Each structure stands twice: as C-alpha cells, then as structure tokens.
Amino acid sequence: MKKVLFVLTSHGEKGNAGSTGYHLGEVAHPWKVLHDAGVEMDLISPKGGEPPVDGFDLLDIANNEFWNHPVYKEKRIHTKTPKEINVSEYSAIYFAGGHGTMWDFPNNQELQDLTRTIYESGGIVGAVCHGPSALVNVTLSDGSKLIAGKRVNGFSNEEEEIVKLEGVVPFLLEDKLIASGGKYSKSAPWNSHVEVDERLVTGQNPQSAKAVGEAILRLLKN
C-alpha cells in the first residue's frame, strides 16, 4: 500500500479575528485510524516547516498520541513543501481543516497539481471541515472541475455563522463548493457527516474527521 499525503495549512491568522492554523483533531483522528491500520503518512504544508495549530487539546487521546509520536512529531515540525513530494509514492491526499486553509489552500497551484495527479492516477482525495477549500479550484485534465457533479461536504454556512466568522473568512465554503459544481449536502451543526463519491471523501466539521479517515481506509483496502 502506498502512503497517504496529509496537507496542513501554513496560514495562522483569521483576518483580524485572532490566530488559527490546522485543526489538531482533524489531523490526529484520521491519522490514528490510518496509523493503527499500518498506513504510512507524510505531512506537507504550503510553506513547509512547522505550521500553526488550532484546536489544541491534548486531553483528547488521539491528539495526544499524534502530537507526541516520535516519528510524526518530526514530520509535524518539519513538514515538507509540495515541491519536495514525489507524487508517485502516494495513493491518497487528505486536506485537514482549520480556518487557515481558507486563505492558503484554494489558489495554491502546487496543491491543485498534486490533487489532480493523485486523483487521475486512481488515487483518493479526502478533506474535512474547511479542508475542502483546497478542492474548489481543482481542474482535471479534461478541463472539468474535480468536484463537479459529485456529492461533497464541508463546513456549513450555519456553522460559520455560529462561530461568528462568516464575515471574516474570504468566502463561505458551502457556497463555493456549490458554485464549483458540487452536490453539497449537510447535517445539523456539529454532527458527523461524510460524503463518499467514488474516490472523493469529504466531511463537514471536526466531528467528522475520524469517519473521513475510516472512509479513506476502506477505499485504500479496495
């Protein structure tokens, strides 16, 4: 089985609304599912190095295990850049959420290229919460949008309003996923909701992160 590529945001500011970064649980919970199944993962971020973290809760068992794991601690502190990746080594790419993704994922051509190559090579594309912001501009070789016509999920407008950041983020993810041709569906705020459409796996919020990891693992085993 090839490796899975985890992508973390390098962006640490929510406009003028405080600090952000990747959401720890949205990395740790899928990581735990895959790690326990013997899957190897690498971590990248747009800028490389140690990315900013949000949702920092080490009372959470999976978070604590990931944060302190000697191998993945090194990978977390020294994330690679997209340019350093040999894309042929990976059978899946997974975009963790956190509000920072809304600034540095959508228009990153290097991440789009990695996503297209993995998907068109028969690989899996996964994302959770704000992570699907990475997918809104991904175009396939035939010119179509990756998510066009596919069932897709991500942080809902209602959830963004609850956390009072609807006026801070560059766009509302639910709206953008629909505008990019995705067949968006959602559950009530903070309920786990995962959509799987062939090799595309997307989850709505932090509560969906483990289930996204489980769905990716099922596809890897097929």
Tab-separated table of C-alpha atoms in Angstrom:
chain	number	residue	atom	x	y	z
A	1	MET	CA	0.000	0.000	0.000
A	2	LYS	CA	1.318	3.420	-0.934
A	3	LYS	CA	1.478	6.301	1.514
A	4	VAL	CA	-1.135	8.953	2.270
A	5	LEU	CA	-0.233	12.628	1.983
A	6	PHE	CA	-1.646	14.885	4.713
A	7	VAL	CA	-1.830	18.601	3.876
A	8	LEU	CA	-1.826	21.199	6.680
A	9	THR	CA	-2.335	24.938	6.338
A	10	SER	CA	0.564	27.361	6.794
A	11	HIS	CA	-1.769	30.295	7.464
A	12	GLY	CA	-2.012	31.425	11.084
A	13	GLU	CA	-4.329	34.446	11.117
A	14	LYS	CA	-8.128	34.674	10.867
A	15	GLY	CA	-8.128	38.102	9.281
A	16	ASN	CA	-8.317	40.447	12.279
A	17	ALA	CA	-10.128	37.856	14.405
A	18	GLY	CA	-7.178	36.132	16.062
A	19	SER	CA	-4.901	33.213	15.385
A	20	THR	CA	-5.690	29.961	13.630
A	21	GLY	CA	-3.914	27.135	11.796
A	22	TYR	CA	-4.660	23.494	11.081
A	23	HIS	CA	-7.161	21.894	13.453
A	24	LEU	CA	-5.266	19.327	15.516
A	25	GLY	CA	-8.130	16.843	15.803
A	26	GLU	CA	-8.705	16.921	12.059
A	27	VAL	CA	-5.156	15.658	11.614
A	28	ALA	CA	-4.896	13.376	14.630
A	29	HIS	CA	-8.172	11.459	14.307
A	30	PRO	CA	-7.743	10.346	10.668
A	31	TRP	CA	-4.044	9.799	11.383
A	32	LYS	CA	-4.930	7.418	14.239
A	33	VAL	CA	-7.303	5.403	12.046
A	34	LEU	CA	-4.712	5.027	9.302
A	35	HIS	CA	-1.717	4.591	11.607
A	36	ASP	CA	-3.428	1.794	13.536
A	37	ALA	CA	-4.054	0.067	10.184
A	38	GLY	CA	-0.368	0.242	9.281
A	39	VAL	CA	-0.642	3.063	6.742
A	40	GLU	CA	2.331	5.430	6.460
A	41	MET	CA	1.680	9.144	6.102
A	42	ASP	CA	3.735	12.178	5.174
A	43	LEU	CA	2.864	15.756	6.135
A	44	ILE	CA	3.203	18.813	3.916
A	45	SER	CA	2.162	22.454	4.109
A	46	PRO	CA	2.293	25.250	1.535
A	47	LYS	CA	5.315	26.888	3.186
A	48	GLY	CA	6.876	23.814	4.819
A	49	GLY	CA	8.355	23.786	8.307
A	50	GLU	CA	6.215	23.814	11.446
A	51	PRO	CA	2.699	25.011	10.643
A	52	PRO	CA	0.454	26.855	13.116
A	53	VAL	CA	-2.016	24.753	15.075
A	54	ASP	CA	-5.557	25.388	16.309
A	55	GLY	CA	-7.954	23.290	18.372
A	56	PHE	CA	-5.063	22.323	20.630
A	57	ASP	CA	-6.447	19.754	23.081
A	58	LEU	CA	-4.057	17.128	24.417
A	59	LEU	CA	-6.711	15.652	26.714
A	60	ASP	CA	-8.037	14.090	23.535
A	61	ILE	CA	-6.328	10.682	23.325
A	62	ALA	CA	-5.762	10.681	19.559
A	63	ASN	CA	-4.481	14.259	19.629
A	64	ASN	CA	-2.035	13.391	22.397
A	65	GLU	CA	-0.798	10.269	20.648
A	66	PHE	CA	-0.221	12.084	17.354
A	67	TRP	CA	1.374	15.145	18.970
A	68	ASN	CA	3.885	13.081	20.932
A	69	HIS	CA	4.565	10.272	18.456
A	70	PRO	CA	8.349	10.421	17.863
A	71	VAL	CA	8.194	9.800	14.106
A	72	TYR	CA	5.240	12.056	13.397
A	73	LYS	CA	6.470	14.763	15.735
A	74	GLU	CA	9.441	15.144	13.399
A	75	LYS	CA	7.170	15.110	10.359
A	76	ARG	CA	4.883	17.685	12.007
A	77	ILE	CA	7.680	20.057	12.957
A	78	HIS	CA	9.416	19.675	9.592
A	79	THR	CA	6.576	19.471	7.082
A	80	LYS	CA	7.747	19.307	3.505
A	81	THR	CA	6.626	21.672	0.771
A	82	PRO	CA	4.592	20.435	-2.205
A	83	LYS	CA	7.666	20.779	-4.443
A	84	GLU	CA	9.561	18.233	-2.321
A	85	ILE	CA	6.989	15.496	-2.913
A	86	ASN	CA	7.326	12.574	-5.312
A	87	VAL	CA	3.656	12.240	-6.095
A	88	SER	CA	4.005	8.660	-7.354
A	89	GLU	CA	4.592	7.492	-3.764
A	90	TYR	CA	1.022	8.316	-2.666
A	91	SER	CA	-2.312	6.608	-3.056
A	92	ALA	CA	-4.296	9.369	-1.359
A	93	ILE	CA	-4.144	13.059	-0.463
A	94	TYR	CA	-6.013	14.401	2.557
A	95	PHE	CA	-6.628	18.063	3.411
A	96	ALA	CA	-7.083	18.735	7.125
A	97	GLY	CA	-9.229	21.701	8.070
A	98	GLY	CA	-8.779	24.707	10.296
A	99	HIS	CA	-9.755	28.219	9.288
A	100	GLY	CA	-6.267	28.943	7.943
A	101	THR	CA	-6.970	26.723	4.945
A	102	MET	CA	-9.460	29.267	3.615
A	103	TRP	CA	-6.589	31.634	2.855
A	104	ASP	CA	-3.802	29.420	1.528
A	105	PHE	CA	-5.444	26.310	0.022
A	106	PRO	CA	-7.915	27.476	-2.665
A	107	ASN	CA	-5.496	29.184	-5.058
A	108	ASN	CA	-2.369	27.117	-4.452
A	109	GLN	CA	-1.462	25.723	-7.861
A	110	GLU	CA	1.049	23.237	-6.447
A	111	LEU	CA	-1.613	21.644	-4.232
A	112	GLN	CA	-4.054	21.590	-7.147
A	113	ASP	CA	-1.474	19.810	-9.306
A	114	LEU	CA	-0.789	17.188	-6.615
A	115	THR	CA	-4.514	16.603	-6.175
A	116	ARG	CA	-5.168	16.234	-9.890
A	117	THR	CA	-2.249	13.846	-10.387
A	118	ILE	CA	-3.200	11.598	-7.472
A	119	TYR	CA	-6.865	11.526	-8.468
A	120	GLU	CA	-6.207	10.865	-12.143
A	121	SER	CA	-3.780	8.094	-11.183
A	122	GLY	CA	-6.614	6.274	-9.441
A	123	GLY	CA	-5.913	7.696	-6.008
A	124	ILE	CA	-8.189	9.053	-3.304
A	125	VAL	CA	-8.863	12.702	-2.456
A	126	GLY	CA	-10.095	13.447	1.065
A	127	ALA	CA	-10.810	16.588	3.065
A	128	VAL	CA	-12.683	17.666	6.178
A	129	CYS	CA	-14.292	20.827	7.581
A	130	HIS	CA	-12.522	23.771	5.865
A	131	GLY	CA	-10.103	21.400	4.124
A	132	PRO	CA	-12.402	21.091	1.072
A	133	SER	CA	-11.457	24.700	0.304
A	134	ALA	CA	-8.467	23.062	-1.409
A	135	LEU	CA	-10.808	21.418	-3.918
A	136	VAL	CA	-12.909	24.326	-5.153
A	137	ASN	CA	-10.488	25.261	-7.962
A	138	VAL	CA	-9.021	21.851	-8.837
A	139	THR	CA	-9.447	21.221	-12.553
A	140	LEU	CA	-8.916	17.844	-14.178
A	141	SER	CA	-7.016	17.280	-17.425
A	142	ASP	CA	-10.245	17.345	-19.434
A	143	GLY	CA	-10.994	20.849	-18.137
A	144	SER	CA	-13.762	19.839	-15.747
A	145	LYS	CA	-13.779	20.689	-12.065
A	146	LEU	CA	-12.843	17.787	-9.797
A	147	ILE	CA	-15.933	18.184	-7.624
A	148	ALA	CA	-18.388	18.997	-10.434
A	149	GLY	CA	-21.361	16.660	-10.262
A	150	LYS	CA	-20.012	14.846	-7.208
A	151	ARG	CA	-21.515	14.645	-3.736
A	152	VAL	CA	-19.472	16.892	-1.497
A	153	ASN	CA	-19.473	18.157	2.065
A	154	GLY	CA	-17.672	20.774	4.143
A	155	PHE	CA	-18.132	23.364	6.873
A	156	SER	CA	-21.665	24.717	6.511
A	157	ASN	CA	-22.788	28.330	6.345
A	158	GLU	CA	-24.762	27.762	9.533
A	159	GLU	CA	-21.668	26.508	11.374
A	160	GLU	CA	-19.664	29.505	10.135
A	161	GLU	CA	-22.371	31.817	11.466
A	162	ILE	CA	-22.402	30.036	14.837
A	163	VAL	CA	-18.674	30.696	15.282
A	164	LYS	CA	-19.277	34.287	14.074
A	165	LEU	CA	-16.689	34.157	11.301
A	166	GLU	CA	-18.986	34.423	8.293
A	167	GLY	CA	-17.771	37.985	7.794
A	168	VAL	CA	-14.104	37.145	8.352
A	169	VAL	CA	-13.416	34.218	6.026
A	170	PRO	CA	-12.662	35.098	2.385
A	171	PHE	CA	-15.765	33.197	1.269
A	172	LEU	CA	-18.374	30.810	2.616
A	173	LEU	CA	-17.226	27.277	1.868
A	174	GLU	CA	-20.705	25.827	1.382
A	175	ASP	CA	-21.486	28.471	-1.242
A	176	LYS	CA	-18.176	27.993	-3.049
A	177	LEU	CA	-18.492	24.199	-3.186
A	178	ILE	CA	-21.916	24.606	-4.796
A	179	ALA	CA	-20.618	27.273	-7.206
A	180	SER	CA	-17.868	24.846	-8.278
A	181	GLY	CA	-20.476	22.274	-9.254
A	182	GLY	CA	-20.500	20.132	-6.138
A	183	LYS	CA	-23.685	18.428	-4.977
A	184	TYR	CA	-23.450	19.785	-1.444
A	185	SER	CA	-25.312	18.222	1.459
A	186	LYS	CA	-25.079	18.781	5.192
A	187	SER	CA	-26.282	17.701	8.580
A	188	ALA	CA	-27.212	19.817	11.596
A	189	PRO	CA	-24.251	21.750	13.051
A	190	TRP	CA	-21.567	19.693	14.793
A	191	ASN	CA	-22.989	16.340	13.680
A	192	SER	CA	-20.686	13.942	11.862
A	193	HIS	CA	-21.443	13.933	8.137
A	194	VAL	CA	-19.274	12.329	5.461
A	195	GLU	CA	-19.908	12.087	1.738
A	196	VAL	CA	-18.141	9.453	-0.357
A	197	ASP	CA	-18.473	9.763	-4.139
A	198	GLU	CA	-16.247	7.208	-5.831
A	199	ARG	CA	-12.732	8.298	-4.740
A	200	LEU	CA	-13.742	11.659	-3.235
A	201	VAL	CA	-14.249	11.734	0.554
A	202	THR	CA	-15.370	14.913	2.302
A	203	GLY	CA	-16.526	15.635	5.860
A	204	GLN	CA	-18.435	18.552	7.337
A	205	ASN	CA	-16.749	19.528	10.593
A	206	PRO	CA	-14.256	18.412	13.283
A	207	GLN	CA	-16.750	15.795	14.460
A	208	SER	CA	-16.460	14.139	11.025
A	209	ALA	CA	-12.678	13.745	10.995
A	210	LYS	CA	-12.452	10.176	12.287
A	211	ALA	CA	-15.177	9.000	9.904
A	212	VAL	CA	-13.337	10.595	6.980
A	213	GLY	CA	-10.245	8.631	7.975
A	214	GLU	CA	-12.302	5.441	8.146
A	215	ALA	CA	-13.769	6.079	4.698
A	216	ILE	CA	-10.321	6.698	3.215
A	217	LEU	CA	-9.071	3.463	4.790
A	218	ARG	CA	-11.955	1.477	3.284
A	219	LEU	CA	-11.104	2.833	-0.167
A	220	LEU	CA	-7.413	2.084	0.313
A	221	LYS	CA	-8.277	-1.537	1.061
A	222	ASN	CA	-10.389	-1.960	-2.085
